[in-house]
């Protein structure tokens, strides 16, 4: 069977079969459908390991580039039925082809950049489902980059204790951890900020409460890397204040609440100033919890040795927060009953 396959592939190559396959994929006027591309990739993946070195050099990289470019150029109507697992399946089939002629790092570089390009394309679509998929993919990319810092070789030994018998036994298992091998956390941070990924999720025609909720992972990633700007925090605050419904109001306030532990002194000071500008009668449970968390986080920072400027900012945040909460308690409106 193997010899017959090799002979057929030889004949296929001699009759310019691989060139015709590429030309069919590269048609500009009538590009193949997504199902057709998937079928061609599936077939190509089956003969990847029996291609001669010369054929692989002439075909594999060009074929992978062509397929990825087709996916990037897919129109809105086609992308309406897009699912992240479809992309994952395609990449799994294409990776062995590119691995025939490229190093592991080169292969990772190609597919990691491609994922970011697809994320950027999906985030610009009007369909909320596709934009949510884009954020899921982005969070996955962040996870891979962070794991690469913890497990540079992509593997670790895990130890677990079991009680499957009368005597406890300790077993060790080699666990392979998927990691990003080219795009570091620093490069992903640069990409997120350069392309202003967060703003359309909170402002403009494409803003949506579910996108705001899913953005928490990205916000925290930027905050931990100390590149989250005060303007981005103010943007989230505006979304909470300008929310037309209770659900959006709660979602954004919960996002800010969950972030207080990773916010900088400047972030907390800015948020507390905004909170204090809200009329007491408009205070909500969420805003009071936020004020409380900002005070506690600032107090924790006060216990650490830091620059005098930061200590003064923390003291200012605590003072404003306590005064804000006390004003609400003294107010005769309905807000005080919810404290």
Short mmCIF file of C-alpha atoms in Angstrom, two decimals:
data_model
loop_
_atom_site.label_atom_id
_atom_site.label_comp_id
_atom_site.label_asym_id
_atom_site.label_seq_id
_atom_site.Cartn_x
_atom_site.Cartn_y
_atom_site.Cartn_z
CA UNK A 1 0.00 0.00 0.00
CA UNK A 2 2.82 2.42 0.89
CA UNK A 3 4.65 1.77 -2.36
CA UNK A 4 1.43 2.30 -4.33
CA UNK A 5 0.82 5.60 -2.52
CA UNK A 6 4.34 6.76 -3.24
CA UNK A 7 4.00 5.83 -6.91
CA UNK A 8 0.70 7.69 -7.21
CA UNK A 9 2.19 10.76 -5.52
CA UNK A 10 5.11 10.63 -7.93
CA UNK A 11 2.78 10.57 -10.92
CA UNK A 12 0.68 13.34 -9.34
CA UNK A 13 3.78 15.49 -8.94
CA UNK A 14 5.11 14.77 -12.45
CA UNK A 15 1.84 16.03 -13.91
CA UNK A 16 2.07 19.29 -11.97
CA UNK A 17 -0.60 18.15 -9.55
CA UNK A 18 0.75 20.17 -6.62
CA UNK A 19 1.00 23.32 -8.75
CA UNK A 20 -2.59 22.89 -9.93
CA UNK A 21 -3.71 22.42 -6.33
CA UNK A 22 -2.07 25.70 -5.34
CA UNK A 23 -3.49 27.53 -8.35
CA UNK A 24 -6.98 26.31 -7.46
CA UNK A 25 -6.60 27.69 -3.95
CA UNK A 26 -5.21 31.01 -5.18
CA UNK A 27 -8.17 31.88 -7.42
CA UNK A 28 -9.02 35.52 -6.72
CA UNK A 29 -12.36 35.79 -8.55
CA UNK A 30 -13.95 32.65 -7.17
CA UNK A 31 -12.01 31.43 -4.12
CA UNK A 32 -12.95 27.96 -2.84
CA UNK A 33 -15.49 27.60 -0.07
CA UNK A 34 -14.45 26.96 3.52
CA UNK A 35 -15.59 23.34 3.21
CA UNK A 36 -13.51 22.91 0.05
CA UNK A 37 -10.42 24.38 1.74
CA UNK A 38 -10.96 22.06 4.70
CA UNK A 39 -11.23 19.06 2.38
CA UNK A 40 -8.04 19.99 0.49
CA UNK A 41 -6.13 20.53 3.73
CA UNK A 42 -7.38 17.17 5.01
CA UNK A 43 -6.08 15.40 1.89
CA UNK A 44 -2.75 17.25 1.97
CA UNK A 45 -2.29 16.29 5.61
CA UNK A 46 -2.52 12.60 4.75
CA UNK A 47 0.47 12.56 2.42
CA UNK A 48 2.67 15.06 4.28
CA UNK A 49 5.08 12.44 5.64
CA UNK A 50 5.62 10.62 2.35
CA UNK A 51 6.51 13.66 0.26
CA UNK A 52 10.09 13.76 -0.93
CA UNK A 53 12.29 16.50 0.50
CA UNK A 54 12.39 18.34 -2.82
CA UNK A 55 8.60 18.29 -3.25
CA UNK A 56 8.07 19.31 0.37
CA UNK A 57 10.42 22.30 -0.07
CA UNK A 58 8.53 23.47 -3.16
CA UNK A 59 5.03 22.81 -1.87
CA UNK A 60 4.49 22.78 1.92
CA UNK A 61 5.27 26.38 2.93
CA UNK A 62 3.50 27.84 -0.11
CA UNK A 63 0.47 25.65 0.51
CA UNK A 64 0.20 26.65 4.19
CA UNK A 65 0.61 30.37 3.37
CA UNK A 66 -2.08 30.12 0.69
CA UNK A 67 -4.58 28.45 3.04
CA UNK A 68 -3.95 30.93 5.85
CA UNK A 69 -4.34 33.88 3.46
CA UNK A 70 -7.66 32.44 2.27
CA UNK A 71 -8.89 32.22 5.87
CA UNK A 72 -7.84 35.82 6.55
CA UNK A 73 -9.77 37.00 3.45
CA UNK A 74 -13.03 35.21 4.29
CA UNK A 75 -16.03 37.50 3.92
CA UNK A 76 -18.56 38.36 6.64
CA UNK A 77 -21.17 35.95 5.36
CA UNK A 78 -18.77 33.01 5.47
CA UNK A 79 -17.48 33.98 8.90
CA UNK A 80 -21.03 34.03 10.23
CA UNK A 81 -20.73 30.24 10.67
CA UNK A 82 -17.17 30.36 11.98
CA UNK A 83 -16.29 28.49 15.18
CA UNK A 84 -12.93 28.52 17.03
CA UNK A 85 -12.73 24.72 16.88
CA UNK A 86 -12.82 24.92 13.08
CA UNK A 87 -9.70 27.06 13.16
CA UNK A 88 -7.99 24.77 15.64
CA UNK A 89 -8.69 21.75 13.46
CA UNK A 90 -7.28 23.52 10.40
CA UNK A 91 -4.11 24.52 12.24
CA UNK A 92 -3.62 20.98 13.57
CA UNK A 93 -3.67 19.70 9.98
CA UNK A 94 -1.45 22.45 8.58
CA UNK A 95 1.21 22.35 11.30
CA UNK A 96 2.78 19.01 10.18
CA UNK A 97 3.02 20.34 6.60
CA UNK A 98 4.95 23.44 7.68
CA UNK A 99 7.03 21.39 10.11
CA UNK A 100 8.48 19.47 7.15
CA UNK A 101 10.39 22.56 6.01
CA UNK A 102 10.51 24.93 9.02
CA UNK A 103 11.87 24.81 12.56
CA UNK A 104 9.59 24.54 15.60
CA UNK A 105 10.02 28.24 16.40
CA UNK A 106 9.33 29.27 12.77
CA UNK A 107 6.17 27.14 12.70
CA UNK A 108 4.96 28.63 15.99
CA UNK A 109 5.72 32.15 14.75
CA UNK A 110 3.60 31.66 11.62
CA UNK A 111 0.56 30.27 13.41
CA UNK A 112 0.74 32.57 16.44
CA UNK A 113 0.74 35.66 14.23
CA UNK A 114 -2.06 34.14 12.14
CA UNK A 115 -4.23 33.68 15.25
CA UNK A 116 -3.78 37.33 16.16
CA UNK A 117 -4.76 38.36 12.62
CA UNK A 118 -7.93 36.26 12.84
CA UNK A 119 -8.76 37.71 16.26
CA UNK A 120 -8.42 41.24 14.90
CA UNK A 121 -10.63 40.39 11.92
CA UNK A 122 -13.35 38.76 14.03
CA UNK A 123 -13.43 41.67 16.50
CA UNK A 124 -14.43 44.01 13.67
CA UNK A 125 -17.46 41.94 12.64
CA UNK A 126 -20.98 43.09 13.55
CA UNK A 127 -21.95 39.62 14.85
CA UNK A 128 -21.61 39.50 18.64
CA UNK A 129 -21.02 35.72 18.62
CA UNK A 130 -17.94 36.05 16.41
CA UNK A 131 -16.53 38.86 18.54
CA UNK A 132 -17.01 36.71 21.63
CA UNK A 133 -15.14 33.90 19.88
CA UNK A 134 -12.33 36.37 19.15
CA UNK A 135 -12.01 37.21 22.85
CA UNK A 136 -11.99 33.52 23.76
CA UNK A 137 -9.14 33.02 21.29
CA UNK A 138 -7.26 36.05 22.64
CA UNK A 139 -7.55 34.81 26.23
CA UNK A 140 -6.24 31.43 25.07
CA UNK A 141 -3.25 33.16 23.43
CA UNK A 142 -2.55 35.02 26.68
CA UNK A 143 -2.69 31.74 28.62
CA UNK A 144 -0.17 30.13 26.25
CA UNK A 145 2.23 33.08 26.61
CA UNK A 146 2.00 33.06 30.41
CA UNK A 147 2.57 29.30 30.53
CA UNK A 148 5.68 29.77 28.41
CA UNK A 149 7.13 31.93 31.20
CA UNK A 150 6.38 29.30 33.84
CA UNK A 151 7.30 26.26 31.74
CA UNK A 152 9.84 27.35 29.10
CA UNK A 153 10.30 23.78 27.83
CA UNK A 154 6.58 23.09 27.67
CA UNK A 155 6.62 20.26 30.18
CA UNK A 156 6.75 19.59 33.89
CA UNK A 157 6.56 16.69 36.34
CA UNK A 158 3.43 16.58 38.48
CA UNK A 159 3.21 14.68 41.75
CA UNK A 160 -0.11 13.46 43.10
CA UNK A 161 -1.06 11.38 46.14
CA UNK A 162 -3.82 8.77 45.87
CA UNK A 163 -5.72 6.67 48.39
CA UNK A 164 -6.66 3.87 46.03
CA UNK A 165 -5.30 1.23 48.40
CA UNK A 166 -4.83 0.81 52.11
CA UNK A 167 -1.44 2.52 51.84
CA UNK A 168 -1.05 5.97 50.34
CA UNK A 169 1.00 5.99 47.17
CA UNK A 170 2.70 8.89 45.43
CA UNK A 171 2.82 8.85 41.65
CA UNK A 172 4.62 11.15 39.24
CA UNK A 173 3.35 11.99 35.78
CA UNK A 174 5.09 13.85 32.98
CA UNK A 175 2.61 16.42 31.78
CA UNK A 176 3.16 18.28 28.52
CA UNK A 177 2.02 21.88 28.81
CA UNK A 178 1.05 23.70 25.59
CA UNK A 179 2.93 26.99 25.36
CA UNK A 180 3.56 29.88 22.98
CA UNK A 181 7.04 29.38 21.53
CA UNK A 182 7.48 32.70 19.74
CA UNK A 183 5.15 35.51 20.87
CA UNK A 184 6.07 36.38 24.45
CA UNK A 185 3.82 38.18 26.92
CA UNK A 186 5.67 41.40 26.11
CA UNK A 187 4.96 41.04 22.38
CA UNK A 188 1.28 40.24 23.01
CA UNK A 189 0.96 43.27 25.29
CA UNK A 190 2.45 45.41 22.54
CA UNK A 191 -0.01 43.97 20.01
CA UNK A 192 -3.06 44.54 22.27
CA UNK A 193 -2.14 48.16 22.99
CA UNK A 194 -1.01 49.01 19.46
CA UNK A 195 -4.26 47.73 17.95
CA UNK A 196 -6.40 49.26 20.72
CA UNK A 197 -8.27 46.01 21.27
CA UNK A 198 -10.20 47.07 24.39
CA UNK A 199 -11.77 50.38 23.33
CA UNK A 200 -14.32 48.99 20.78
CA UNK A 201 -15.56 46.56 23.44
CA UNK A 202 -16.69 49.46 25.67
CA UNK A 203 -17.32 52.38 23.33
CA UNK A 204 -18.87 52.85 19.93
CA UNK A 205 -21.37 50.87 17.87
CA UNK A 206 -19.69 47.51 18.54
CA UNK A 207 -19.70 47.83 22.35
CA UNK A 208 -21.59 45.06 24.14
CA UNK A 209 -22.05 43.98 27.76
CA UNK A 210 -20.93 40.39 27.10
CA UNK A 211 -17.71 41.64 25.52
CA UNK A 212 -17.12 43.88 28.54
CA UNK A 213 -17.55 40.87 30.81
CA UNK A 214 -15.14 38.73 28.79
CA UNK A 215 -12.53 41.49 28.67
CA UNK A 216 -11.62 41.06 32.34
CA UNK A 217 -8.86 38.56 31.48
CA UNK A 218 -7.28 41.06 29.06
CA UNK A 219 -7.59 43.95 31.54
CA UNK A 220 -5.87 41.93 34.26
CA UNK A 221 -3.14 40.81 31.86
CA UNK A 222 -2.31 44.43 31.01
CA UNK A 223 -2.55 45.54 34.65
CA UNK A 224 -0.19 42.80 35.87
CA UNK A 225 2.26 43.79 33.14
CA UNK A 226 1.93 47.42 34.33
CA UNK A 227 0.83 48.75 30.94
CA UNK A 228 -2.84 49.35 31.69
CA UNK A 229 -3.34 53.07 31.27
CA UNK A 230 -5.48 55.22 33.55
CA UNK A 231 -7.49 56.16 30.44
CA UNK A 232 -8.49 52.50 29.97
CA UNK A 233 -9.76 52.34 33.55
CA UNK A 234 -11.67 55.59 33.00
CA UNK A 235 -13.19 54.07 29.86
CA UNK A 236 -14.55 51.13 31.88
CA UNK A 237 -15.86 53.56 34.50
CA UNK A 238 -17.71 55.58 31.83
CA UNK A 239 -19.29 52.38 30.52
CA UNK A 240 -20.57 51.59 34.00
CA UNK A 241 -21.90 55.10 34.61
CA UNK A 242 -23.50 55.45 31.17
CA UNK A 243 -25.06 51.98 31.18
CA UNK A 244 -28.67 52.05 30.03
CA UNK A 245 -29.63 48.90 31.93
CA UNK A 246 -28.89 47.38 35.34
CA UNK A 247 -27.21 44.30 33.86
CA UNK A 248 -24.49 46.27 32.06
CA UNK A 249 -24.01 48.46 35.13
CA UNK A 250 -23.41 45.39 37.32
CA UNK A 251 -21.16 43.66 34.77
CA UNK A 252 -18.72 46.56 34.47
CA UNK A 253 -18.71 47.28 38.21
CA UNK A 254 -17.95 43.60 38.87
CA UNK A 255 -15.10 43.81 36.36
CA UNK A 256 -13.64 46.77 38.26
CA UNK A 257 -14.23 45.02 41.59
CA UNK A 258 -12.36 41.92 40.44
CA UNK A 259 -9.45 44.04 39.26
CA UNK A 260 -8.79 46.11 42.41
CA UNK A 261 -6.08 43.71 43.64
CA UNK A 262 -3.98 44.24 40.48
CA UNK A 263 -4.60 47.95 39.92
CA UNK A 264 -1.80 50.44 40.50
CA UNK A 265 -1.89 53.32 42.98
CA UNK A 266 -2.69 55.73 40.14
CA UNK A 267 -5.59 53.54 38.95
CA UNK A 268 -7.12 53.35 42.41
CA UNK A 269 -6.74 57.09 42.98
CA UNK A 270 -8.43 57.86 39.65
CA UNK A 271 -11.31 55.45 40.30
CA UNK A 272 -11.88 56.76 43.80
CA UNK A 273 -11.98 60.32 42.52
CA UNK A 274 -14.63 59.29 39.98
CA UNK A 275 -16.64 57.47 42.66
CA UNK A 276 -16.65 60.53 44.89
CA UNK A 277 -18.08 62.65 42.06
CA UNK A 278 -21.21 60.48 41.89
CA UNK A 279 -24.17 62.07 43.71
CA UNK A 280 -24.86 60.26 46.98
CA UNK A 281 -28.45 59.58 45.95
CA UNK A 282 -27.18 57.64 42.90
CA UNK A 283 -24.88 55.33 44.85
CA UNK A 284 -25.40 51.61 44.31
CA UNK A 285 -24.34 48.43 46.08
CA UNK A 286 -21.69 47.93 43.40
CA UNK A 287 -20.23 51.41 43.78
CA UNK A 288 -20.05 51.04 47.56
CA UNK A 289 -18.33 47.66 47.27
CA UNK A 290 -15.88 49.19 44.81
CA UNK A 291 -15.10 52.03 47.20
CA UNK A 292 -14.57 49.51 50.00
CA UNK A 293 -12.21 47.35 47.90
CA UNK A 294 -10.22 50.37 46.76
CA UNK A 295 -9.77 51.45 50.39
CA UNK A 296 -8.68 47.95 51.47
CA UNK A 297 -6.23 47.55 48.56
CA UNK A 298 -4.74 50.97 49.27
CA UNK A 299 -4.44 50.11 52.97
CA UNK A 300 -2.60 46.88 52.08
CA UNK A 301 -0.20 48.90 49.95
CA UNK A 302 0.39 51.29 52.84
CA UNK A 303 1.80 48.37 54.83
CA UNK A 304 4.43 47.77 52.15
CA UNK A 305 7.53 49.84 51.72
CA UNK A 306 7.12 52.09 48.71
CA UNK A 307 7.85 55.51 47.33
CA UNK A 308 6.55 58.48 49.30
CA UNK A 309 4.48 59.60 46.30
CA UNK A 310 2.64 56.25 46.22
CA UNK A 311 2.11 56.31 49.97
CA UNK A 312 0.58 59.78 49.73
CA UNK A 313 -1.70 58.62 46.89
CA UNK A 314 -2.79 55.59 48.92
CA UNK A 315 -3.53 57.82 51.92
CA UNK A 316 -5.58 60.13 49.69
CA UNK A 317 -7.57 57.18 48.28
CA UNK A 318 -8.30 55.84 51.77
CA UNK A 319 -9.39 59.25 53.03
CA UNK A 320 -11.67 59.84 50.03
CA UNK A 321 -13.13 56.35 50.26
CA UNK A 322 -13.96 56.58 53.96
CA UNK A 323 -15.54 60.01 53.48
CA UNK A 324 -17.53 58.72 50.50
CA UNK A 325 -18.92 55.74 52.44
CA UNK A 326 -19.67 57.91 55.46
CA UNK A 327 -21.58 60.39 53.26
CA UNK A 328 -23.71 57.57 51.94
CA UNK A 329 -24.45 56.37 55.47
CA UNK A 330 -25.51 59.87 56.46
CA UNK A 331 -27.66 60.38 53.38
CA UNK A 332 -31.40 60.06 53.78
CA UNK A 333 -32.02 58.60 50.32
CA UNK A 334 -32.64 54.99 49.45
CA UNK A 335 -28.97 54.35 48.83
CA UNK A 336 -28.13 54.05 52.53
CA UNK A 337 -30.59 51.16 52.99
CA UNK A 338 -28.59 49.02 50.56
CA UNK A 339 -25.26 49.35 52.35
#
